[in-house]
Amino acid sequence: MPEFPPYLDVVDSHTEGEPTRVVTGGWPELQAATMGGRREELMERFDHLRRAVVLEPRGFEAIVGALLTPPIHKESACGVVFFNNVGPLWMCGHGLIGVVATLAFLGRIGAGLVQVDTPAGTVKAERAADGLVTLQNVPSRLHAAGVNLDVPGLGRVTGDVAWGGNWFFLAEVPGLELDFARRHELTLAATAIKTALKTQGITGAGGAEIDHVELFGPPSRPDAQSRNFVLCPGGECDRSPCGTGTSAKMACLHAKGQLALGQVWNQESLTGSLFRGWLEVQGDQIIPYVQGRAFITGRSTLFFDPEDPFRAGLG
Ligand code: PYC
């Protein structure tokens, strides 16, 4: 059995409904010099701690973990490696907003601009005095438009492949009601799409696995343009509108001439919460901005009793 530290300090929050657990202390320091290297190191050396933090009995499958590390760039406040119930993420929009709220809660930052290094690249966020966070995400792009998939049980599904800090397949599937109460049915449909992507050899750039599926339908809020359902890599759905997913969506709309630079896109989630987003251009890159709010829900210390058969998590 790999070694456990005596304890881990964590702060819990949710961003527009989606939980984040930030590990603020107790995790042995990662040695890799790059954020990509730290992501690998987390998988290779500390998978037992990833599982222990986010899985039952200490967590549950929708929680995204965020390990704070020293920064890579001297202008950054910290680095962060995100992880979920099956492994590390490249980037996480709701999680980054949760990290900013957590740093503010701990008194490590005030209102204003903060820069954070992630495995997908360095991002910036601005925290207003009232707690609203505006994330400036990594450059996002449409990778392949109008991809046809034959999906058992659903038939022909046409969608786009895009990068928003994670890889997404984005589609509208008529007949599916995007309601939190229907999440199990939606999860089955999105999982069938993910399986079809794999069997039909459809990937992101360089053969990267498309590990998020995002389905769209009409909004229920008058202030939103669209409602979504996002299947995350571990089979859970995002309770927020998904920061990287909203970024990918805006990049697709822009590439198709349906969203101008600076035009606001209000993305509603499956739970009715909202991210406000827009795009800017920097050189030849499209930079998404995503605005949302996180609330601190707890602060605790996790213990790993050597006698506990489930100290490395369940499942
Ligand atoms: O907000 O980017 C996001 C995200 C990814 C997975 C869950 N949330």
PDB file of C-alpha atoms and ligand atoms in Angstrom:
ATOM      1  CA  MET A   1       0.000   0.000   0.000  1.00  0.00           C
ATOM      2  CA  PRO A   2       1.458   3.424  -0.930  1.00  0.00           C
ATOM      3  CA  GLU A   3       2.178   5.900   1.829  1.00  0.00           C
ATOM      4  CA  PHE A   4      -0.406   8.303   3.191  1.00  0.00           C
ATOM      5  CA  PRO A   5       0.433  11.619   4.821  1.00  0.00           C
ATOM      6  CA  PRO A   6      -0.834  12.041   8.398  1.00  0.00           C
ATOM      7  CA  TYR A   7      -3.618  14.362   7.164  1.00  0.00           C
ATOM      8  CA  LEU A   8      -4.784  16.581   4.292  1.00  0.00           C
ATOM      9  CA  ASP A   9      -6.352  20.014   4.764  1.00  0.00           C
ATOM     10  CA  VAL A  10      -9.158  20.776   2.334  1.00  0.00           C
ATOM     11  CA  VAL A  11     -11.596  23.596   1.611  1.00  0.00           C
ATOM     12  CA  ASP A  12     -14.866  22.700  -0.125  1.00  0.00           C
ATOM     13  CA  SER A  13     -16.908  24.994  -2.329  1.00  0.00           C
ATOM     14  CA  HIS A  14     -19.386  24.841  -5.155  1.00  0.00           C
ATOM     15  CA  THR A  15     -19.349  26.939  -8.292  1.00  0.00           C
ATOM     16  CA  GLU A  16     -22.843  27.388  -9.696  1.00  0.00           C
ATOM     17  CA  GLY A  17     -23.730  24.003  -8.176  1.00  0.00           C
ATOM     18  CA  GLU A  18     -20.593  22.010  -9.094  1.00  0.00           C
ATOM     19  CA  PRO A  19     -18.368  21.029  -6.148  1.00  0.00           C
ATOM     20  CA  THR A  20     -14.614  21.658  -5.840  1.00  0.00           C
ATOM     21  CA  ARG A  21     -12.378  20.360  -3.048  1.00  0.00           C
ATOM     22  CA  VAL A  22      -9.134  22.321  -2.839  1.00  0.00           C
ATOM     23  CA  VAL A  23      -6.251  20.552  -1.067  1.00  0.00           C
ATOM     24  CA  THR A  24      -4.521  23.326   0.851  1.00  0.00           C
ATOM     25  CA  GLY A  25      -2.025  21.381   2.945  1.00  0.00           C
ATOM     26  CA  GLY A  26      -0.500  18.029   3.849  1.00  0.00           C
ATOM     27  CA  TRP A  27       0.083  16.632   0.296  1.00  0.00           C
ATOM     28  CA  PRO A  28       3.793  15.785  -0.300  1.00  0.00           C
ATOM     29  CA  GLU A  29       5.322  18.355  -2.645  1.00  0.00           C
ATOM     30  CA  LEU A  30       5.331  17.484  -6.356  1.00  0.00           C
ATOM     31  CA  GLN A  31       8.874  17.513  -7.799  1.00  0.00           C
ATOM     32  CA  ALA A  32       8.204  18.097 -11.527  1.00  0.00           C
ATOM     33  CA  ALA A  33       9.254  21.484 -12.912  1.00  0.00           C
ATOM     34  CA  THR A  34       6.288  21.940 -15.297  1.00  0.00           C
ATOM     35  CA  MET A  35       2.540  21.809 -14.666  1.00  0.00           C
ATOM     36  CA  GLY A  36       2.231  19.055 -17.317  1.00  0.00           C
ATOM     37  CA  GLY A  37       4.909  17.114 -15.441  1.00  0.00           C
ATOM     38  CA  ARG A  38       3.059  17.637 -12.137  1.00  0.00           C
ATOM     39  CA  ARG A  39      -0.134  16.294 -13.732  1.00  0.00           C
ATOM     40  CA  GLU A  40       1.793  13.112 -14.711  1.00  0.00           C
ATOM     41  CA  GLU A  41       3.419  12.911 -11.287  1.00  0.00           C
ATOM     42  CA  LEU A  42       0.053  13.178  -9.550  1.00  0.00           C
ATOM     43  CA  MET A  43      -1.138  10.192 -11.611  1.00  0.00           C
ATOM     44  CA  GLU A  44       2.010   8.131 -11.124  1.00  0.00           C
ATOM     45  CA  ARG A  45       2.898   8.764  -7.464  1.00  0.00           C
ATOM     46  CA  PHE A  46      -0.277   9.984  -5.819  1.00  0.00           C
ATOM     47  CA  ASP A  47      -3.195   8.230  -7.438  1.00  0.00           C
ATOM     48  CA  HIS A  48      -4.127   6.788  -4.017  1.00  0.00           C
ATOM     49  CA  LEU A  49      -4.424  10.344  -2.621  1.00  0.00           C
ATOM     50  CA  ARG A  50      -6.493  11.481  -5.649  1.00  0.00           C
ATOM     51  CA  ARG A  51      -8.894   8.627  -4.965  1.00  0.00           C
ATOM     52  CA  ALA A  52      -8.913   9.189  -1.201  1.00  0.00           C
ATOM     53  CA  VAL A  53      -9.815  12.879  -1.604  1.00  0.00           C
ATOM     54  CA  VAL A  54     -12.637  12.668  -4.166  1.00  0.00           C
ATOM     55  CA  LEU A  55     -14.146   9.190  -3.814  1.00  0.00           C
ATOM     56  CA  GLU A  56     -16.428   7.895  -1.083  1.00  0.00           C
ATOM     57  CA  PRO A  57     -16.312   7.740   1.904  1.00  0.00           C
ATOM     58  CA  ARG A  58     -14.730  11.230   2.041  1.00  0.00           C
ATOM     59  CA  GLY A  59     -16.115  12.564  -1.244  1.00  0.00           C
ATOM     60  CA  PHE A  60     -18.497  11.574  -4.002  1.00  0.00           C
ATOM     61  CA  GLU A  61     -18.173  11.161  -7.734  1.00  0.00           C
ATOM     62  CA  ALA A  62     -19.056  14.695  -8.864  1.00  0.00           C
ATOM     63  CA  ILE A  63     -16.353  16.414  -6.788  1.00  0.00           C
ATOM     64  CA  VAL A  64     -13.404  17.890  -8.659  1.00  0.00           C
ATOM     65  CA  GLY A  65     -10.231  17.990  -6.576  1.00  0.00           C
ATOM     66  CA  ALA A  66      -7.681  20.794  -6.916  1.00  0.00           C
ATOM     67  CA  LEU A  67      -4.164  20.372  -5.584  1.00  0.00           C
ATOM     68  CA  LEU A  68      -2.406  23.683  -4.974  1.00  0.00           C
ATOM     69  CA  THR A  69       1.290  23.703  -5.929  1.00  0.00           C
ATOM     70  CA  PRO A  70       3.983  26.370  -5.982  1.00  0.00           C
ATOM     71  CA  PRO A  71       3.700  28.539  -9.114  1.00  0.00           C
ATOM     72  CA  ILE A  72       5.741  27.951 -12.275  1.00  0.00           C
ATOM     73  CA  HIS A  73       5.760  31.626 -13.269  1.00  0.00           C
ATOM     74  CA  LYS A  74       6.849  34.267 -10.808  1.00  0.00           C
ATOM     75  CA  GLU A  75       3.764  36.374 -11.627  1.00  0.00           C
ATOM     76  CA  SER A  76       1.426  33.484 -10.648  1.00  0.00           C
ATOM     77  CA  ALA A  77      -0.074  33.093  -7.174  1.00  0.00           C
ATOM     78  CA  CYS A  78       0.081  29.289  -7.374  1.00  0.00           C
ATOM     79  CA  GLY A  79      -0.191  26.274  -9.617  1.00  0.00           C
ATOM     80  CA  VAL A  80      -3.120  23.879  -9.548  1.00  0.00           C
ATOM     81  CA  VAL A  81      -3.596  20.319 -10.758  1.00  0.00           C
ATOM     82  CA  PHE A  82      -7.260  19.358 -11.063  1.00  0.00           C
ATOM     83  CA  PHE A  83      -8.439  15.781 -10.696  1.00  0.00           C
ATOM     84  CA  ASN A  84     -11.682  13.846 -10.556  1.00  0.00           C
ATOM     85  CA  ASN A  85     -12.970  10.352  -9.795  1.00  0.00           C
ATOM     86  CA  VAL A  86     -10.999   8.771 -12.666  1.00  0.00           C
ATOM     87  CA  GLY A  87      -7.835  10.860 -13.079  1.00  0.00           C
ATOM     88  CA  PRO A  88      -6.393  14.328 -13.641  1.00  0.00           C
ATOM     89  CA  LEU A  89      -8.005  17.056 -15.771  1.00  0.00           C
ATOM     90  CA  TRP A  90      -6.092  19.506 -17.967  1.00  0.00           C
ATOM     91  CA  MET A  91      -8.088  22.479 -16.765  1.00  0.00           C
ATOM     92  CA  CYS A  92     -11.365  23.073 -14.968  1.00  0.00           C
ATOM     93  CA  GLY A  93     -13.299  26.333 -15.248  1.00  0.00           C
ATOM     94  CA  HIS A  94     -15.681  25.879 -12.339  1.00  0.00           C
ATOM     95  CA  GLY A  95     -12.752  24.496 -10.328  1.00  0.00           C
ATOM     96  CA  LEU A  96     -10.600  27.543 -11.051  1.00  0.00           C
ATOM     97  CA  ILE A  97     -13.406  29.809  -9.832  1.00  0.00           C
ATOM     98  CA  GLY A  98     -13.580  27.598  -6.709  1.00  0.00           C
ATOM     99  CA  VAL A  99      -9.801  27.929  -6.238  1.00  0.00           C
ATOM    100  CA  VAL A 100     -10.032  31.739  -6.442  1.00  0.00           C
ATOM    101  CA  ALA A 101     -12.865  31.779  -3.869  1.00  0.00           C
ATOM    102  CA  THR A 102     -10.820  29.457  -1.640  1.00  0.00           C
ATOM    103  CA  LEU A 103      -7.660  31.599  -1.856  1.00  0.00           C
ATOM    104  CA  ALA A 104      -9.791  34.623  -0.910  1.00  0.00           C
ATOM    105  CA  PHE A 105     -11.425  32.705   1.964  1.00  0.00           C
ATOM    106  CA  LEU A 106      -7.955  31.800   3.289  1.00  0.00           C
ATOM    107  CA  GLY A 107      -6.866  35.436   3.038  1.00  0.00           C
ATOM    108  CA  ARG A 108      -4.176  34.593   0.453  1.00  0.00           C
ATOM    109  CA  ILE A 109      -5.599  36.976  -2.165  1.00  0.00           C
ATOM    110  CA  GLY A 110      -7.859  40.016  -2.106  1.00  0.00           C
ATOM    111  CA  ALA A 111     -10.116  41.432  -4.779  1.00  0.00           C
ATOM    112  CA  GLY A 112      -8.424  41.979  -8.150  1.00  0.00           C
ATOM    113  CA  LEU A 113      -6.432  40.006 -10.667  1.00  0.00           C
ATOM    114  CA  VAL A 114      -4.754  36.676  -9.913  1.00  0.00           C
ATOM    115  CA  GLN A 115      -2.731  34.434 -12.234  1.00  0.00           C
ATOM    116  CA  VAL A 116      -2.695  30.640 -11.835  1.00  0.00           C
ATOM    117  CA  ASP A 117      -0.607  27.978 -13.640  1.00  0.00           C
ATOM    118  CA  THR A 118      -2.469  24.850 -14.800  1.00  0.00           C
ATOM    119  CA  PRO A 119      -1.444  21.853 -16.944  1.00  0.00           C
ATOM    120  CA  ALA A 120      -3.431  23.379 -19.863  1.00  0.00           C
ATOM    121  CA  GLY A 121      -1.626  26.721 -19.567  1.00  0.00           C
ATOM    122  CA  THR A 122      -1.555  29.805 -17.394  1.00  0.00           C
ATOM    123  CA  VAL A 123      -4.911  31.440 -16.747  1.00  0.00           C
ATOM    124  CA  LYS A 124      -5.977  34.667 -15.111  1.00  0.00           C
ATOM    125  CA  ALA A 125      -8.988  35.455 -12.974  1.00  0.00           C
ATOM    126  CA  GLU A 126     -10.385  38.626 -11.547  1.00  0.00           C
ATOM    127  CA  ARG A 127     -12.307  38.541  -8.289  1.00  0.00           C
ATOM    128  CA  ALA A 128     -14.702  41.418  -7.679  1.00  0.00           C
ATOM    129  CA  ALA A 129     -15.318  42.714  -4.161  1.00  0.00           C
ATOM    130  CA  ASP A 130     -18.748  41.002  -4.202  1.00  0.00           C
ATOM    131  CA  GLY A 131     -17.144  37.606  -4.981  1.00  0.00           C
ATOM    132  CA  LEU A 132     -18.003  37.404  -8.688  1.00  0.00           C
ATOM    133  CA  VAL A 133     -15.070  35.760 -10.511  1.00  0.00           C
ATOM    134  CA  THR A 134     -14.172  36.359 -14.166  1.00  0.00           C
ATOM    135  CA  LEU A 135     -11.931  33.650 -15.548  1.00  0.00           C
ATOM    136  CA  GLN A 136      -9.737  34.355 -18.575  1.00  0.00           C
ATOM    137  CA  ASN A 137      -9.377  30.819 -19.847  1.00  0.00           C
ATOM    138  CA  VAL A 138      -6.780  29.191 -22.101  1.00  0.00           C
ATOM    139  CA  PRO A 139      -7.128  29.813 -25.875  1.00  0.00           C
ATOM    140  CA  SER A 140     -10.026  27.768 -27.212  1.00  0.00           C
ATOM    141  CA  ARG A 141     -10.855  26.539 -30.693  1.00  0.00           C
ATOM    142  CA  LEU A 142     -13.171  24.548 -32.929  1.00  0.00           C
ATOM    143  CA  HIS A 143     -11.235  21.494 -34.085  1.00  0.00           C
ATOM    144  CA  ALA A 144     -13.742  19.730 -36.378  1.00  0.00           C
ATOM    145  CA  ALA A 145     -17.235  20.890 -37.363  1.00  0.00           C
ATOM    146  CA  GLY A 146     -20.216  18.763 -38.372  1.00  0.00           C
ATOM    147  CA  VAL A 147     -18.819  15.395 -37.368  1.00  0.00           C
ATOM    148  CA  ASN A 148     -21.326  12.590 -38.046  1.00  0.00           C
ATOM    149  CA  LEU A 149     -21.615   9.762 -35.567  1.00  0.00           C
ATOM    150  CA  ASP A 150     -23.780   6.651 -35.664  1.00  0.00           C
ATOM    151  CA  VAL A 151     -24.826   6.079 -32.090  1.00  0.00           C
ATOM    152  CA  PRO A 152     -26.627   2.895 -31.042  1.00  0.00           C
ATOM    153  CA  GLY A 153     -30.000   3.871 -29.512  1.00  0.00           C
ATOM    154  CA  LEU A 154     -29.785   7.481 -30.773  1.00  0.00           C
ATOM    155  CA  GLY A 155     -29.142   7.110 -34.496  1.00  0.00           C
ATOM    156  CA  ARG A 156     -27.199   9.749 -36.423  1.00  0.00           C
ATOM    157  CA  VAL A 157     -25.759  12.489 -34.178  1.00  0.00           C
ATOM    158  CA  THR A 158     -23.942  15.437 -35.747  1.00  0.00           C
ATOM    159  CA  GLY A 159     -21.698  17.610 -33.606  1.00  0.00           C
ATOM    160  CA  ASP A 160     -18.442  19.519 -33.275  1.00  0.00           C
ATOM    161  CA  VAL A 161     -15.123  18.672 -31.665  1.00  0.00           C
ATOM    162  CA  ALA A 162     -13.586  21.590 -29.766  1.00  0.00           C
ATOM    163  CA  TRP A 163     -10.937  22.463 -27.169  1.00  0.00           C
ATOM    164  CA  GLY A 164     -11.794  24.722 -24.241  1.00  0.00           C
ATOM    165  CA  GLY A 165      -9.097  23.505 -21.827  1.00  0.00           C
ATOM    166  CA  ASN A 166     -10.457  19.936 -22.161  1.00  0.00           C
ATOM    167  CA  TRP A 167     -11.659  18.093 -25.268  1.00  0.00           C
ATOM    168  CA  PHE A 168     -15.397  18.206 -25.996  1.00  0.00           C
ATOM    169  CA  PHE A 169     -17.885  16.751 -28.440  1.00  0.00           C
ATOM    170  CA  LEU A 170     -20.775  19.244 -28.645  1.00  0.00           C
ATOM    171  CA  ALA A 171     -24.155  18.346 -30.120  1.00  0.00           C
ATOM    172  CA  GLU A 172     -27.892  18.866 -29.986  1.00  0.00           C
ATOM    173  CA  VAL A 173     -29.889  15.660 -29.697  1.00  0.00           C
ATOM    174  CA  PRO A 174     -33.599  16.305 -30.344  1.00  0.00           C
ATOM    175  CA  GLY A 175     -35.958  14.523 -27.964  1.00  0.00           C
ATOM    176  CA  LEU A 176     -33.695  14.638 -24.915  1.00  0.00           C
ATOM    177  CA  GLU A 177     -35.051  16.791 -22.101  1.00  0.00           C
ATOM    178  CA  LEU A 178     -32.167  18.590 -20.376  1.00  0.00           C
ATOM    179  CA  ASP A 179     -33.365  18.353 -16.812  1.00  0.00           C
ATOM    180  CA  PHE A 180     -31.383  17.458 -13.680  1.00  0.00           C
ATOM    181  CA  ALA A 181     -34.072  14.905 -12.780  1.00  0.00           C
ATOM    182  CA  ARG A 182     -33.348  13.128 -16.123  1.00  0.00           C
ATOM    183  CA  ARG A 183     -29.553  13.044 -15.584  1.00  0.00           C
ATOM    184  CA  HIS A 184     -29.327   9.239 -15.529  1.00  0.00           C
ATOM    185  CA  GLU A 185     -31.026   8.965 -18.932  1.00  0.00           C
ATOM    186  CA  LEU A 186     -28.868  11.825 -20.272  1.00  0.00           C
ATOM    187  CA  THR A 187     -25.755  10.149 -18.915  1.00  0.00           C
ATOM    188  CA  LEU A 188     -26.623   6.954 -20.809  1.00  0.00           C
ATOM    189  CA  ALA A 189     -27.127   8.908 -24.055  1.00  0.00           C
ATOM    190  CA  ALA A 190     -23.896  10.908 -23.661  1.00  0.00           C
ATOM    191  CA  THR A 191     -21.964   7.763 -22.717  1.00  0.00           C
ATOM    192  CA  ALA A 192     -23.228   6.090 -25.913  1.00  0.00           C
ATOM    193  CA  ILE A 193     -21.930   9.126 -27.847  1.00  0.00           C
ATOM    194  CA  LYS A 194     -18.556   8.886 -26.086  1.00  0.00           C
ATOM    195  CA  THR A 195     -18.319   5.177 -26.918  1.00  0.00           C
ATOM    196  CA  ALA A 196     -19.213   5.918 -30.569  1.00  0.00           C
ATOM    197  CA  LEU A 197     -16.455   8.569 -30.714  1.00  0.00           C
ATOM    198  CA  LYS A 198     -13.999   5.939 -29.567  1.00  0.00           C
ATOM    199  CA  THR A 199     -15.159   3.138 -31.850  1.00  0.00           C
ATOM    200  CA  GLN A 200     -15.314   5.502 -34.856  1.00  0.00           C
ATOM    201  CA  GLY A 201     -11.800   6.807 -34.122  1.00  0.00           C
ATOM    202  CA  ILE A 202     -12.813  10.460 -33.607  1.00  0.00           C
ATOM    203  CA  THR A 203     -10.342  12.341 -31.436  1.00  0.00           C
ATOM    204  CA  GLY A 204      -9.043  15.780 -30.593  1.00  0.00           C
ATOM    205  CA  ALA A 205      -5.734  17.081 -31.966  1.00  0.00           C
ATOM    206  CA  GLY A 206      -2.883  14.570 -32.027  1.00  0.00           C
ATOM    207  CA  GLY A 207      -5.223  11.666 -31.254  1.00  0.00           C
ATOM    208  CA  ALA A 208      -6.270  13.115 -27.884  1.00  0.00           C
ATOM    209  CA  GLU A 209      -9.241  11.378 -26.292  1.00  0.00           C
ATOM    210  CA  ILE A 210     -12.478  13.395 -26.293  1.00  0.00           C
ATOM    211  CA  ASP A 211     -13.436  12.833 -22.687  1.00  0.00           C
ATOM    212  CA  HIS A 212     -16.295  15.359 -22.273  1.00  0.00           C
ATOM    213  CA  VAL A 213     -19.642  15.267 -24.112  1.00  0.00           C
ATOM    214  CA  GLU A 214     -21.775  18.405 -24.085  1.00  0.00           C
ATOM    215  CA  LEU A 215     -25.432  18.366 -25.166  1.00  0.00           C
ATOM    216  CA  PHE A 216     -27.445  21.529 -25.800  1.00  0.00           C
ATOM    217  CA  GLY A 217     -31.098  22.494 -25.801  1.00  0.00           C
ATOM    218  CA  PRO A 218     -33.332  25.506 -25.253  1.00  0.00           C
ATOM    219  CA  PRO A 219     -32.851  27.463 -22.003  1.00  0.00           C
ATOM    220  CA  SER A 220     -35.423  27.649 -19.240  1.00  0.00           C
ATOM    221  CA  ARG A 221     -34.167  31.061 -18.017  1.00  0.00           C
ATOM    222  CA  PRO A 222     -35.090  34.192 -19.915  1.00  0.00           C
ATOM    223  CA  ASP A 223     -31.519  35.535 -19.506  1.00  0.00           C
ATOM    224  CA  ALA A 224     -29.828  32.484 -21.107  1.00  0.00           C
ATOM    225  CA  GLN A 225     -29.293  31.573 -24.767  1.00  0.00           C
ATOM    226  CA  SER A 226     -28.902  27.841 -24.186  1.00  0.00           C
ATOM    227  CA  ARG A 227     -29.032  25.075 -21.567  1.00  0.00           C
ATOM    228  CA  ASN A 228     -26.480  22.253 -21.435  1.00  0.00           C
ATOM    229  CA  PHE A 229     -25.723  18.836 -20.056  1.00  0.00           C
ATOM    230  CA  VAL A 230     -22.037  17.969 -19.697  1.00  0.00           C
ATOM    231  CA  LEU A 231     -20.823  14.426 -19.209  1.00  0.00           C
ATOM    232  CA  CYS A 232     -17.498  14.483 -17.351  1.00  0.00           C
ATOM    233  CA  PRO A 233     -14.794  11.816 -17.862  1.00  0.00           C
ATOM    234  CA  GLY A 234     -15.758   9.754 -14.799  1.00  0.00           C
ATOM    235  CA  GLY A 235     -19.415   9.386 -15.846  1.00  0.00           C
ATOM    236  CA  GLU A 236     -20.802  12.175 -13.641  1.00  0.00           C
ATOM    237  CA  CYS A 237     -22.552  15.240 -15.023  1.00  0.00           C
ATOM    238  CA  ASP A 238     -21.490  18.810 -14.341  1.00  0.00           C
ATOM    239  CA  ARG A 239     -23.912  20.680 -12.093  1.00  0.00           C
ATOM    240  CA  SER A 240     -22.541  23.998 -13.399  1.00  0.00           C
ATOM    241  CA  PRO A 241     -22.569  25.081 -17.083  1.00  0.00           C
ATOM    242  CA  CYS A 242     -18.903  23.857 -17.233  1.00  0.00           C
ATOM    243  CA  GLY A 243     -16.251  26.547 -17.693  1.00  0.00           C
ATOM    244  CA  THR A 244     -14.145  24.684 -20.246  1.00  0.00           C
ATOM    245  CA  GLY A 245     -17.336  23.472 -21.965  1.00  0.00           C
ATOM    246  CA  THR A 246     -18.735  27.011 -22.209  1.00  0.00           C
ATOM    247  CA  SER A 247     -15.362  28.093 -23.642  1.00  0.00           C
ATOM    248  CA  ALA A 248     -15.483  25.306 -26.250  1.00  0.00           C
ATOM    249  CA  LYS A 249     -19.088  26.223 -27.129  1.00  0.00           C
ATOM    250  CA  MET A 250     -18.259  29.903 -27.635  1.00  0.00           C
ATOM    251  CA  ALA A 251     -15.244  28.992 -29.809  1.00  0.00           C
ATOM    252  CA  CYS A 252     -17.546  26.866 -32.034  1.00  0.00           C
ATOM    253  CA  LEU A 253     -20.178  29.608 -32.294  1.00  0.00           C
ATOM    254  CA  HIS A 254     -17.520  32.177 -33.177  1.00  0.00           C
ATOM    255  CA  ALA A 255     -15.936  29.937 -35.825  1.00  0.00           C
ATOM    256  CA  LYS A 256     -19.391  29.579 -37.451  1.00  0.00           C
ATOM    257  CA  GLY A 257     -20.041  33.330 -37.402  1.00  0.00           C
ATOM    258  CA  GLN A 258     -22.734  32.987 -34.702  1.00  0.00           C
ATOM    259  CA  LEU A 259     -20.977  34.822 -31.844  1.00  0.00           C
ATOM    260  CA  ALA A 260     -19.083  38.061 -32.359  1.00  0.00           C
ATOM    261  CA  LEU A 261     -16.045  39.018 -30.289  1.00  0.00           C
ATOM    262  CA  GLY A 262     -17.267  40.638 -27.063  1.00  0.00           C
ATOM    263  CA  GLN A 263     -20.837  39.412 -27.530  1.00  0.00           C
ATOM    264  CA  VAL A 264     -22.219  37.899 -24.319  1.00  0.00           C
ATOM    265  CA  TRP A 265     -23.185  34.218 -24.253  1.00  0.00           C
ATOM    266  CA  ASN A 266     -25.194  33.160 -21.204  1.00  0.00           C
ATOM    267  CA  GLN A 267     -24.938  29.411 -20.743  1.00  0.00           C
ATOM    268  CA  GLU A 268     -27.465  27.759 -18.429  1.00  0.00           C
ATOM    269  CA  SER A 269     -26.603  24.438 -16.761  1.00  0.00           C
ATOM    270  CA  LEU A 270     -28.684  21.346 -16.158  1.00  0.00           C
ATOM    271  CA  THR A 271     -29.405  22.685 -12.661  1.00  0.00           C
ATOM    272  CA  GLY A 272     -30.494  26.138 -13.849  1.00  0.00           C
ATOM    273  CA  SER A 273     -27.296  27.949 -12.827  1.00  0.00           C
ATOM    274  CA  LEU A 274     -25.533  30.297 -15.242  1.00  0.00           C
ATOM    275  CA  PHE A 275     -22.107  31.228 -16.602  1.00  0.00           C
ATOM    276  CA  ARG A 276     -21.801  34.499 -18.488  1.00  0.00           C
ATOM    277  CA  GLY A 277     -19.176  34.307 -21.204  1.00  0.00           C
ATOM    278  CA  TRP A 278     -17.630  36.229 -24.066  1.00  0.00           C
ATOM    279  CA  LEU A 279     -14.601  36.043 -26.344  1.00  0.00           C
ATOM    280  CA  GLU A 280     -11.646  38.268 -27.059  1.00  0.00           C
ATOM    281  CA  VAL A 281      -8.923  37.903 -29.632  1.00  0.00           C
ATOM    282  CA  GLN A 282      -5.213  38.015 -28.745  1.00  0.00           C
ATOM    283  CA  GLY A 283      -2.955  37.709 -31.788  1.00  0.00           C
ATOM    284  CA  ASP A 284      -4.316  34.690 -33.630  1.00  0.00           C
ATOM    285  CA  GLN A 285      -5.883  33.160 -30.524  1.00  0.00           C
ATOM    286  CA  ILE A 286      -9.452  33.232 -29.253  1.00  0.00           C
ATOM    287  CA  ILE A 287      -9.560  33.807 -25.484  1.00  0.00           C
ATOM    288  CA  PRO A 288     -12.776  32.921 -23.624  1.00  0.00           C
ATOM    289  CA  TYR A 289     -13.928  34.731 -20.508  1.00  0.00           C
ATOM    290  CA  VAL A 290     -16.269  32.930 -18.116  1.00  0.00           C
ATOM    291  CA  GLN A 291     -17.955  34.611 -15.204  1.00  0.00           C
ATOM    292  CA  GLY A 292     -19.492  32.841 -12.219  1.00  0.00           C
ATOM    293  CA  ARG A 293     -19.663  32.617  -8.472  1.00  0.00           C
ATOM    294  CA  ALA A 294     -18.368  30.062  -5.960  1.00  0.00           C
ATOM    295  CA  PHE A 295     -19.510  29.568  -2.373  1.00  0.00           C
ATOM    296  CA  ILE A 296     -17.418  28.044   0.399  1.00  0.00           C
ATOM    297  CA  THR A 297     -19.259  25.059   1.911  1.00  0.00           C
ATOM    298  CA  GLY A 298     -16.715  23.623   4.340  1.00  0.00           C
ATOM    299  CA  ARG A 299     -13.189  23.359   5.637  1.00  0.00           C
ATOM    300  CA  SER A 300     -11.882  20.114   7.040  1.00  0.00           C
ATOM    301  CA  THR A 301      -8.994  17.800   7.742  1.00  0.00           C
ATOM    302  CA  LEU A 302      -8.992  14.362   6.122  1.00  0.00           C
ATOM    303  CA  PHE A 303      -7.425  11.420   8.005  1.00  0.00           C
ATOM    304  CA  PHE A 304      -6.215   8.044   6.706  1.00  0.00           C
ATOM    305  CA  ASP A 305      -6.315   5.474   9.488  1.00  0.00           C
ATOM    306  CA  PRO A 306      -3.931   2.591   8.569  1.00  0.00           C
ATOM    307  CA  GLU A 307      -6.633   0.192   9.783  1.00  0.00           C
ATOM    308  CA  ASP A 308      -9.232   1.732   7.430  1.00  0.00           C
ATOM    309  CA  PRO A 309      -9.763  -0.632   4.464  1.00  0.00           C
ATOM    310  CA  PHE A 310     -11.249   2.280   2.483  1.00  0.00           C
ATOM    311  CA  ARG A 311      -8.576   4.882   3.197  1.00  0.00           C
ATOM    312  CA  ALA A 312      -7.767   5.019  -0.555  1.00  0.00           C
ATOM    313  CA  GLY A 313     -11.422   5.515  -1.449  1.00  0.00           C
ATOM    314  CA  LEU A 314     -14.204   3.286  -2.606  1.00  0.00           C
ATOM    315  CA  GLY A 315     -14.794   2.307  -6.184  1.00  0.00           C
TER     316      GLY A 315
HETATM  317  O1  PYC B   1     -15.951  23.740 -15.348  1.00  0.00           O
HETATM  318  O2  PYC B   1     -14.415  23.234 -16.823  1.00  0.00           O
HETATM  319  C1  PYC B   1     -15.230  22.918 -15.970  1.00  0.00           C
HETATM  320  C2  PYC B   1     -15.383  21.495 -15.640  1.00  0.00           C
HETATM  321  C3  PYC B   1     -14.750  20.435 -16.208  1.00  0.00           C
HETATM  322  C4  PYC B   1     -15.208  19.293 -15.551  1.00  0.00           C
HETATM  323  C5  PYC B   1     -16.112  19.687 -14.596  1.00  0.00           C
HETATM  324  N1  PYC B   1     -16.198  21.040 -14.652  1.00  0.00           N
END
